[in-house]
Coordinates of C-alpha atoms and ligand atoms in Angstrom, one line a residue:
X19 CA 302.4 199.4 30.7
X20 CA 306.0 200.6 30.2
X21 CA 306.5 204.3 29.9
X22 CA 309.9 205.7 28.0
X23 CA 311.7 209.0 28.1
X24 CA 313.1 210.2 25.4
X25 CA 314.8 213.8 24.2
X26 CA 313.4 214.7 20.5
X27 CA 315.1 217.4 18.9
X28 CA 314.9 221.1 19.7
X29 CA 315.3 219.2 23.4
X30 CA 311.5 218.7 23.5
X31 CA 311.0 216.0 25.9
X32 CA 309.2 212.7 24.2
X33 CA 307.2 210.3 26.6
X34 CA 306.0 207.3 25.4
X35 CA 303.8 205.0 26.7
X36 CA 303.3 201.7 25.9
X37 CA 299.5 200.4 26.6
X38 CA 298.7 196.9 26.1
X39 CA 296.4 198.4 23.8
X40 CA 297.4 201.5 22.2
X41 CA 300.4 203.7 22.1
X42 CA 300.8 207.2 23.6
X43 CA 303.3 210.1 22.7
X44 CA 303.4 213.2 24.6
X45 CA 306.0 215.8 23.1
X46 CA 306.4 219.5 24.9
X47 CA 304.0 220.7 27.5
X48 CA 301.0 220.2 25.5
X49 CA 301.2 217.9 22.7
X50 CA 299.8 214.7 23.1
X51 CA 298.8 212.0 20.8
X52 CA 297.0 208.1 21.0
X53 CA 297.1 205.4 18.7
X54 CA 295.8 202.3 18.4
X55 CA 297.9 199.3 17.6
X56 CA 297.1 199.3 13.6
X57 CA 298.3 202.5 13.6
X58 CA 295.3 204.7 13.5
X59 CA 295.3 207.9 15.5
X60 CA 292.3 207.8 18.2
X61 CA 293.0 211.2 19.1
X62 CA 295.6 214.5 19.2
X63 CA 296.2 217.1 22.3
X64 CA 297.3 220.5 20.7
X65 CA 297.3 223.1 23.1
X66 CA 293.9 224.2 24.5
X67 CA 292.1 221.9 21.1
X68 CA 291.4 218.1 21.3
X69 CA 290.8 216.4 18.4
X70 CA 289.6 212.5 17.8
X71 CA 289.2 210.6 14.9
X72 CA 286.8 208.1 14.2
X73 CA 287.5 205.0 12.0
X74 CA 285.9 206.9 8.9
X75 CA 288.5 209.0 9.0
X76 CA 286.6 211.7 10.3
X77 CA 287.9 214.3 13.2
X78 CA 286.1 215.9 16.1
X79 CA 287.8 218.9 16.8
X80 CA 287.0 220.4 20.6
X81 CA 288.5 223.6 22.0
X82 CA 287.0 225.2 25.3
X83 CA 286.0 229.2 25.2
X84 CA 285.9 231.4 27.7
X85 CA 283.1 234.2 27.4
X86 CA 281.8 236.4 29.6
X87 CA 279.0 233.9 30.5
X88 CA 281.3 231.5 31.1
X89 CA 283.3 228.9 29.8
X90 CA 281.3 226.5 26.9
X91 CA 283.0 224.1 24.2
X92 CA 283.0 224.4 20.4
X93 CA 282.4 221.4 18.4
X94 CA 283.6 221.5 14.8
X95 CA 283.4 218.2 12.7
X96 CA 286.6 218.0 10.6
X97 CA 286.5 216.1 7.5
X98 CA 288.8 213.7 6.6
X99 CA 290.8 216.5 4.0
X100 CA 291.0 218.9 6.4
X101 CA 292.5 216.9 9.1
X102 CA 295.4 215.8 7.4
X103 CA 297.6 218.5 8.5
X104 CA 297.0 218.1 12.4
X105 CA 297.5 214.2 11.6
X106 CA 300.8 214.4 9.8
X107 CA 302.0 216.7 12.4
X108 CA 301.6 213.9 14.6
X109 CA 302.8 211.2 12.5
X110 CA 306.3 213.7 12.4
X111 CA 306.2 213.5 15.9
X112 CA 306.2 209.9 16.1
X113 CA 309.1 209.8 13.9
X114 CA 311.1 212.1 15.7
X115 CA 310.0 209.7 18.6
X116 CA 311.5 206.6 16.4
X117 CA 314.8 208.4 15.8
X118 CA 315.6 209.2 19.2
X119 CA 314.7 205.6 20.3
X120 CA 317.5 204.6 18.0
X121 CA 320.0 207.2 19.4
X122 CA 318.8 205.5 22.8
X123 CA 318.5 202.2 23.1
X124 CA 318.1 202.0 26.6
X125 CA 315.6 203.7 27.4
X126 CA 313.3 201.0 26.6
X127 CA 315.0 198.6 28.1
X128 CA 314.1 195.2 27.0
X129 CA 311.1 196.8 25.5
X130 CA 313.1 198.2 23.0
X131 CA 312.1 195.7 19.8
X132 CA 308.4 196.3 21.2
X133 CA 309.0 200.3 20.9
X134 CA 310.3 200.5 17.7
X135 CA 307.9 198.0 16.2
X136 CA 305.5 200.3 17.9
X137 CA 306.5 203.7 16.5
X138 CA 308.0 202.5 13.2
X139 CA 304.1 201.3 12.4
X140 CA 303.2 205.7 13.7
X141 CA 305.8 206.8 11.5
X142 CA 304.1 204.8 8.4
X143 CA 300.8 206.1 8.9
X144 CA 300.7 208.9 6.7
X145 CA 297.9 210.4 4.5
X146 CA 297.6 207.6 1.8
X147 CA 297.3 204.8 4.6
X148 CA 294.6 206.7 6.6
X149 CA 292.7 207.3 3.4
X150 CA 293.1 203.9 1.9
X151 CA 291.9 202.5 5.9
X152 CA 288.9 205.3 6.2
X153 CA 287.5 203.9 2.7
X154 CA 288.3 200.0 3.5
X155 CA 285.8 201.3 6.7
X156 CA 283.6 202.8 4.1
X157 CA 283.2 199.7 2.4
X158 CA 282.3 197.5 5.4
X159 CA 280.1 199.6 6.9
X160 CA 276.8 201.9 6.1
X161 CA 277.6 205.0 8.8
X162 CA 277.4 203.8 12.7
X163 CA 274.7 206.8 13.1
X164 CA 275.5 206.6 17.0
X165 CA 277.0 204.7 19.8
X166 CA 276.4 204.8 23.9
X167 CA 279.8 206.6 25.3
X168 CA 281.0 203.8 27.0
X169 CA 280.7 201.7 23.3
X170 CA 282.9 204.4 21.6
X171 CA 285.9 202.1 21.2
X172 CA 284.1 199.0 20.3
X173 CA 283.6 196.4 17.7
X174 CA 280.7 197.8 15.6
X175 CA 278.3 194.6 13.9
X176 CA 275.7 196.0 11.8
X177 CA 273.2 192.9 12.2
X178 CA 271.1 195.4 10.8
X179 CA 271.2 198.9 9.4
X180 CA 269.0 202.0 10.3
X181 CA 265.6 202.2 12.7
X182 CA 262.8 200.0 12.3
X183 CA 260.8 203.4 13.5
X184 CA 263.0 206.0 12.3
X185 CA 259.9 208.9 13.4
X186 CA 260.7 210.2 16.6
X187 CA 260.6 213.9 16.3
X188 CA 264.0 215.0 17.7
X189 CA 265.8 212.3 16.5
X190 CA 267.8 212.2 12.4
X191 CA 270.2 209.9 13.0
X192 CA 268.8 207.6 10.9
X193 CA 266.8 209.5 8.6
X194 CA 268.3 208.6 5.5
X195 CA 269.3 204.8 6.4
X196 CA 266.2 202.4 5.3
X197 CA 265.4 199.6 8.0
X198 CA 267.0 196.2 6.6
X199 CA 267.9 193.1 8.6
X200 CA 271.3 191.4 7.3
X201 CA 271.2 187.4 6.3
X202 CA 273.4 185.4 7.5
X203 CA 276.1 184.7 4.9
X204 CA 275.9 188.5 4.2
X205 CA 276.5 188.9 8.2
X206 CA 279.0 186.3 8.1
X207 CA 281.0 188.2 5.4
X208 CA 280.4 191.5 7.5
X209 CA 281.9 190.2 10.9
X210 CA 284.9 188.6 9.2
X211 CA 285.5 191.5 7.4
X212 CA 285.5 193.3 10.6
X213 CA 288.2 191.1 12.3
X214 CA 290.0 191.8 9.5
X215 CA 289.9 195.5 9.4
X216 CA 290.4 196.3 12.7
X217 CA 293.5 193.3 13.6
X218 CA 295.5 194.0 15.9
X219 CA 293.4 197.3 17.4
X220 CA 290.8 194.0 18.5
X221 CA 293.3 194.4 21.6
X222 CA 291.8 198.2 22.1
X223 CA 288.7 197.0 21.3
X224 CA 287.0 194.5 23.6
X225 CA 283.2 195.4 23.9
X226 CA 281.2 194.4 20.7
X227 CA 278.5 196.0 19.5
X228 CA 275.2 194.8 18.0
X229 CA 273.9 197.5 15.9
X230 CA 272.5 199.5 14.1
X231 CA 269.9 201.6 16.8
X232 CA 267.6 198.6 17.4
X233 CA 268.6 195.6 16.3
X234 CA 267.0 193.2 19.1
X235 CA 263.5 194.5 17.6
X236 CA 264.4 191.8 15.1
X237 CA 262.1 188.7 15.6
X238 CA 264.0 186.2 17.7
X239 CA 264.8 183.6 15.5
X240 CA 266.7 185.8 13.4
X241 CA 268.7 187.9 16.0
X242 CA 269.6 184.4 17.5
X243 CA 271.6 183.4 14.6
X244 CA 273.5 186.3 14.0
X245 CA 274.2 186.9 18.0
X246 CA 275.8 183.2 17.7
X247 CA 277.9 184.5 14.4
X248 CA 278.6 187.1 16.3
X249 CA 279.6 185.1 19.6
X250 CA 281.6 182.9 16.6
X251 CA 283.6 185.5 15.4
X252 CA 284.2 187.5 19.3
X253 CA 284.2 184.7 21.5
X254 CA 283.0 186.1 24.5
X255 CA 284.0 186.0 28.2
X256 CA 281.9 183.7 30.5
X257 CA 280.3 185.2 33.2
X258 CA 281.4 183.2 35.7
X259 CA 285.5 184.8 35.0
X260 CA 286.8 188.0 37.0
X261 CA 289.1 190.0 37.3
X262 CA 292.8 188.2 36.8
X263 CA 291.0 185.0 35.7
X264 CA 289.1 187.3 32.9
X265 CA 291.9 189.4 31.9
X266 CA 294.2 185.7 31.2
X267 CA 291.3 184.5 29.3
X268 CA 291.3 187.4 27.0
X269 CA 295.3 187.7 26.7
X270 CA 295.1 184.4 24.7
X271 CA 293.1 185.8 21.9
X272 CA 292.9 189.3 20.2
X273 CA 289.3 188.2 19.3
X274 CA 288.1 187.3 22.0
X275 CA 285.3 189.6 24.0
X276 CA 284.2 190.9 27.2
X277 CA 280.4 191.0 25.9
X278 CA 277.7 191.9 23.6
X279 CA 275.7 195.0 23.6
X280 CA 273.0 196.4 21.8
X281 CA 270.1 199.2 21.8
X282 CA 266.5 198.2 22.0
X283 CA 263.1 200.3 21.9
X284 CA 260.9 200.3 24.7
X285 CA 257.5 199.2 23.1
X286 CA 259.5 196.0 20.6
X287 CA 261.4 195.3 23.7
X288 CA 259.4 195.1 26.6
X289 CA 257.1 192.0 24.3
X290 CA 259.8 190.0 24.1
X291 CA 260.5 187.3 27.2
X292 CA 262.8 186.6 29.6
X293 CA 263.9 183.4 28.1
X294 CA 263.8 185.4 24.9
X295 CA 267.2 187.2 26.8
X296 CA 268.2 184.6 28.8
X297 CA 269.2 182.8 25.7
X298 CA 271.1 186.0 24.3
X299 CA 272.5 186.3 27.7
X300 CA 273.9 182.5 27.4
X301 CA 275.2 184.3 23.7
X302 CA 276.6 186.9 25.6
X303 CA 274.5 190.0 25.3
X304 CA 276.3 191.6 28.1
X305 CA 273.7 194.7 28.9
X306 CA 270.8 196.6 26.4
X307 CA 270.0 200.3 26.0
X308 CA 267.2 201.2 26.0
X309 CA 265.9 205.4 25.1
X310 CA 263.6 205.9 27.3
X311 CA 263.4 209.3 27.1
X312 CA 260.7 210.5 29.6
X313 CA 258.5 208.9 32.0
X314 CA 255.6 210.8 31.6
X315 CA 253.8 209.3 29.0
X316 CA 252.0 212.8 27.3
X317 CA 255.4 213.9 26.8
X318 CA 256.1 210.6 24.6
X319 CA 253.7 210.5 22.6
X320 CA 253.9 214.5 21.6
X321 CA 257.7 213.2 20.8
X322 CA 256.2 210.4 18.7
X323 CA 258.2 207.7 20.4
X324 CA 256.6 204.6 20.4
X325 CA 255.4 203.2 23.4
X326 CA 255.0 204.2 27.0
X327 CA 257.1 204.4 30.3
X328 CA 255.5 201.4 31.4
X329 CA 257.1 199.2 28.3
X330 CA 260.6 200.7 29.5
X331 CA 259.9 199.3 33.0
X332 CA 258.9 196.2 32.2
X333 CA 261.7 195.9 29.9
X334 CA 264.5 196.8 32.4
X335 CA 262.7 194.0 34.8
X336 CA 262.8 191.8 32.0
X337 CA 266.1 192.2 31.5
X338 CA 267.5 192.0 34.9
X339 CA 265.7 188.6 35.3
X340 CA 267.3 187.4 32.2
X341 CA 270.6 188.5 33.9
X342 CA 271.1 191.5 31.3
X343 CA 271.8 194.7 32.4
X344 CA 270.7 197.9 31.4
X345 CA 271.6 201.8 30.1
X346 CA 269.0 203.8 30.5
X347 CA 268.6 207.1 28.5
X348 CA 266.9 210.1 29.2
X349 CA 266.1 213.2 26.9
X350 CA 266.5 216.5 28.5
X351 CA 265.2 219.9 27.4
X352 CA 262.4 218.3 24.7
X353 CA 259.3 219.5 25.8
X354 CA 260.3 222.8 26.4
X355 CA 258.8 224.4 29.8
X356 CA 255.4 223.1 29.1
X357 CA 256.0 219.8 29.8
X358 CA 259.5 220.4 32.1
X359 CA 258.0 219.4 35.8
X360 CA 255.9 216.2 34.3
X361 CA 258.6 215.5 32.8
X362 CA 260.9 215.6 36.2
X363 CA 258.4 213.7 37.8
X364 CA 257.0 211.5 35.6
X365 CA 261.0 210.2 34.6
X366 CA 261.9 210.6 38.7
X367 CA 258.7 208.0 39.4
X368 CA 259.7 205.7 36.2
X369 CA 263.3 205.5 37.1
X370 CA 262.4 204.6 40.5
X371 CA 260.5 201.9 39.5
X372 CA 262.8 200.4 37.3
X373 CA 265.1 199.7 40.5
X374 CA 268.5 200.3 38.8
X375 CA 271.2 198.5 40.4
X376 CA 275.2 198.9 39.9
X377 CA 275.3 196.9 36.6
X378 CA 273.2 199.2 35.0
X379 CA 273.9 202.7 33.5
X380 CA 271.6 206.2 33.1
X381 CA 272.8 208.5 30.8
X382 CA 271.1 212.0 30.4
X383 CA 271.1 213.3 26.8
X384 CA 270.4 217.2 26.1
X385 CA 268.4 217.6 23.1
X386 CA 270.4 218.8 20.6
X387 CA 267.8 220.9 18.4
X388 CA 269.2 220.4 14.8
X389 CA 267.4 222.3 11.8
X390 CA 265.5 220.1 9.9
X391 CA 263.8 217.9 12.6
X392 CA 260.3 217.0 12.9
X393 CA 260.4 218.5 16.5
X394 CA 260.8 221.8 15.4
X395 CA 257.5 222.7 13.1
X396 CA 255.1 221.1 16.2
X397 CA 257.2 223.2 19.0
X398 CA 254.7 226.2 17.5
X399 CA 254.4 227.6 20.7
X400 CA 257.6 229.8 22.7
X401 CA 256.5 226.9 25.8
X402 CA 257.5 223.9 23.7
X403 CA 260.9 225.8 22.6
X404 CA 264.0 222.9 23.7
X405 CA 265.4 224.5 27.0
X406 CA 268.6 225.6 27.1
X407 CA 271.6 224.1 28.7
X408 CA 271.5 225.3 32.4
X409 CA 268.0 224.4 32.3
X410 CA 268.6 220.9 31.1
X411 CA 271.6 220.9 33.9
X412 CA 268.6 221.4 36.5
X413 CA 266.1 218.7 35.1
X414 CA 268.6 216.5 35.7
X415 CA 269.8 217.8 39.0
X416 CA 266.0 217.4 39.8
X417 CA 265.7 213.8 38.7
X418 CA 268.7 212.7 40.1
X419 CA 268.1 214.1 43.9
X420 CA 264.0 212.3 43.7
X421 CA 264.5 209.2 42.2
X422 CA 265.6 205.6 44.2
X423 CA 267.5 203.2 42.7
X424 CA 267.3 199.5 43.9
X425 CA 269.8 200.0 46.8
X426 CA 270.9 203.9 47.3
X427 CA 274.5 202.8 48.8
X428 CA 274.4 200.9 45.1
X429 CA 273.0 203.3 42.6
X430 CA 274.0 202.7 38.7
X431 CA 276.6 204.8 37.6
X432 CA 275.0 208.4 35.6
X433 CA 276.7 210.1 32.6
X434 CA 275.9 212.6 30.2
X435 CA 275.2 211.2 26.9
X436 CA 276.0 214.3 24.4
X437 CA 275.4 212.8 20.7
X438 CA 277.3 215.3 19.8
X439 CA 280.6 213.5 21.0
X440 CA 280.0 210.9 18.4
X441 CA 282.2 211.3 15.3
X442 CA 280.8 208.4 13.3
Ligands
SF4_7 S1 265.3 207.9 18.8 FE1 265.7 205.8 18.5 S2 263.7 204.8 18.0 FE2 263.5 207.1 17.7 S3 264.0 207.4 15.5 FE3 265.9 207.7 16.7 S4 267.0 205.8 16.6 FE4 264.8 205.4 16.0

């Protein structure tokens, strides 16, 4: 990385770093701005408000507020329109940036041809670019109703679109998306069309991701072929490569991959076997998420999730024996007080049986009670009400301090998983 100091006018100071990646400009005290290597803006720094943009050309604007019951964030979602101004403000910036590279040569050194390559493509990017990118995005791809955080800045596949169950109570995200598996040509046209779009951000971009919410419920013999189009298209890492070895074998190719990942349900997953895995493993499939929700199973089925702990447990053994990790998910809050300690205990008991280990992931996801869902109209008593935050904060306090993983000097790394983060 090679990091460049510059003097915009007004004698702001400019920093600019170049990633191998992405591109970062900081301006003042408290402007700062990222941008991947097409061009696109991932996300601003104005002051106390951060904002990101998604490849649909949609923002996420956050600001943290201080009340008297302390400090919570706001979340607004910005459509495209309304974010121009905050983007072009940017894209100024980055031409101020451009002109006082020119006045200074030397501060990039012999990086100087790489940093005005760099910004001149930031200067370009103004509103007719991002809105002619946002609908080349459109056109690709049906929406991306949600990603894991760590799969935020991958490369999306839809090998299928929607939820083959689409009827959990708490859950829209797919409400409106009908279940279809892709064929191949048309998946073959998809993933090219996807190298395509996102060029030479494929650098940012290294994890891909097998969507839409449960593709690997798809019968073997049609996820294999569009895993190996996929492994085609990304060629992925072998296993076997680490660190320096790993990074030089992804230096040679924009394309190529660190790994596969996908979603799975609990009750498709847990029929399929290990060799089932082991031979998307040999693809690639890198690690599987997998909602489990709760582990006690009452709580489940009054969520309408299909399935039971059990399947989840079986699947995560499944997994691991196939050499695929795994990201575990947990709901908290859904249930309301009624089912709250079953629900500590029956996940604390589930989780310990799954034996996580450091390859795999737990994420805790606060129900997030949005009008319309089917949750609402059966929570018809005040005991089934979704808890609010601090009482979510303890459920998973409580899980966290009773359950075992596989090796407690080992355990998997735990994250919040707040689907509200997710611009699209
Ligand atoms: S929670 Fe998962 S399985 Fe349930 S409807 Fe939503 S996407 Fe489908």
């Amino acid at each position: 990385m090679a990091i460049l100091s510059l003097t915009l006018p007004g004698r702001r100071a400019g920093i600019v770093s170049l990633k191998p990646g992405s591109t970062t400009l900081a301006v003042g005290a408290d402007h700062v701005s990222a941008w991947d290597l097409a061009g696109r803006p991932l996300s601003l720094v104005r002051g106390e408000s951060t904002w990101r943009r998604s490849l649909n050309g949609r923002l996420l604007c956050k600001r943290r507020e201080r009340t008297a019951a302390g400090v919570s964030v706001l979340r607004v979602a910005v459509p495209e329109e309304a974010g121009r101004e905050v983007l072009e403000a940017a894209r100024l910036e980055a031409e101020e940036a451009l002109e006082a590279l020119r006045r200074d040569p030397a501060a990039a050194g012999d990086r100087y041809e790489e940093a005005t390559a760099r910004l001149a493509r930031l200067a370009a990017t103004g509103a007719d670019f991002l809105a002619s990118d946002a609908a080349r995005f459109r056109e690709i791809y049906r929406p991306i109703g949600i990603l894991p955080p760590d799969q935020y800045l991958s490369r999306v596949v839809q090998a299928t679109e929607g939820c083959s169950w689409n009827a959990c109570t708490f859950c829209a995200l797919y409400r409106d998306v009908p279940f279809r598996i892709k064929t191949h040509e048309e998946f073959a046209a998809h993933t090219a069309s996807v190298r395509e779009f996102l060029g030479p951000s494929l650098l940012l971009r290294r994890k891909v991701f097998f969507g839409d919410a449960n593709a690997l419920c798809a019968a073997p013999e049609q996820v294999l072929p569009l895993m190996e189009e996929t492994a085609r298209a990304f060629p992925v890492a072998p296993r076997e490569l680490t660190g320096a070895a790993r990074r030089a074998w992804l230096s040679v190719d924009p394309a190529r991959a660190e790994g596969i990942y996908a979603f799975v349900d609990a009750w498709t997953g847990h029929r399929r076997v290990v060799e089932t895995y082991r031979a998307y493993a040999e693809l690639a499939l890198r690690r599987v998420y997998v909602g489990l929700e709760t582990g006690d199973p009452e709580l489940l089925a009054w969520l309408n999730k299909p399935g039971s702990p059990d399947d989840a447990v079986e699947l995560v053994h499944t997994l691991r024996e196939a050499g695929v990790a795994a990201g575990v998910i947990v709901l908290l809050g859904a249930g309301g007080s009624r089912f709250g300690d079953r629900h500590v205990r029956g996940t604390s008991e589930v989780l310990t049986r799954m034996a996580l280990g450091p390859r795999d992931l737990l994420y805790f996801s606060e129900f997030v009670p949005e009008p319309g869902l089917e949750y609402h109209r059966r929570a018809d008593s005040p005991d089934l009400l979704p808890l609010p935050h601090g009482a979510c904060a303890a459920q998973r306090a409580a899980i966290l301090s009773s359950y075992r993983p596989a090796d407690p000097s080992r355990p998997p790394t735990s994250s919040t998983y707040d689907i509200r983060e997710w611009v699209g």
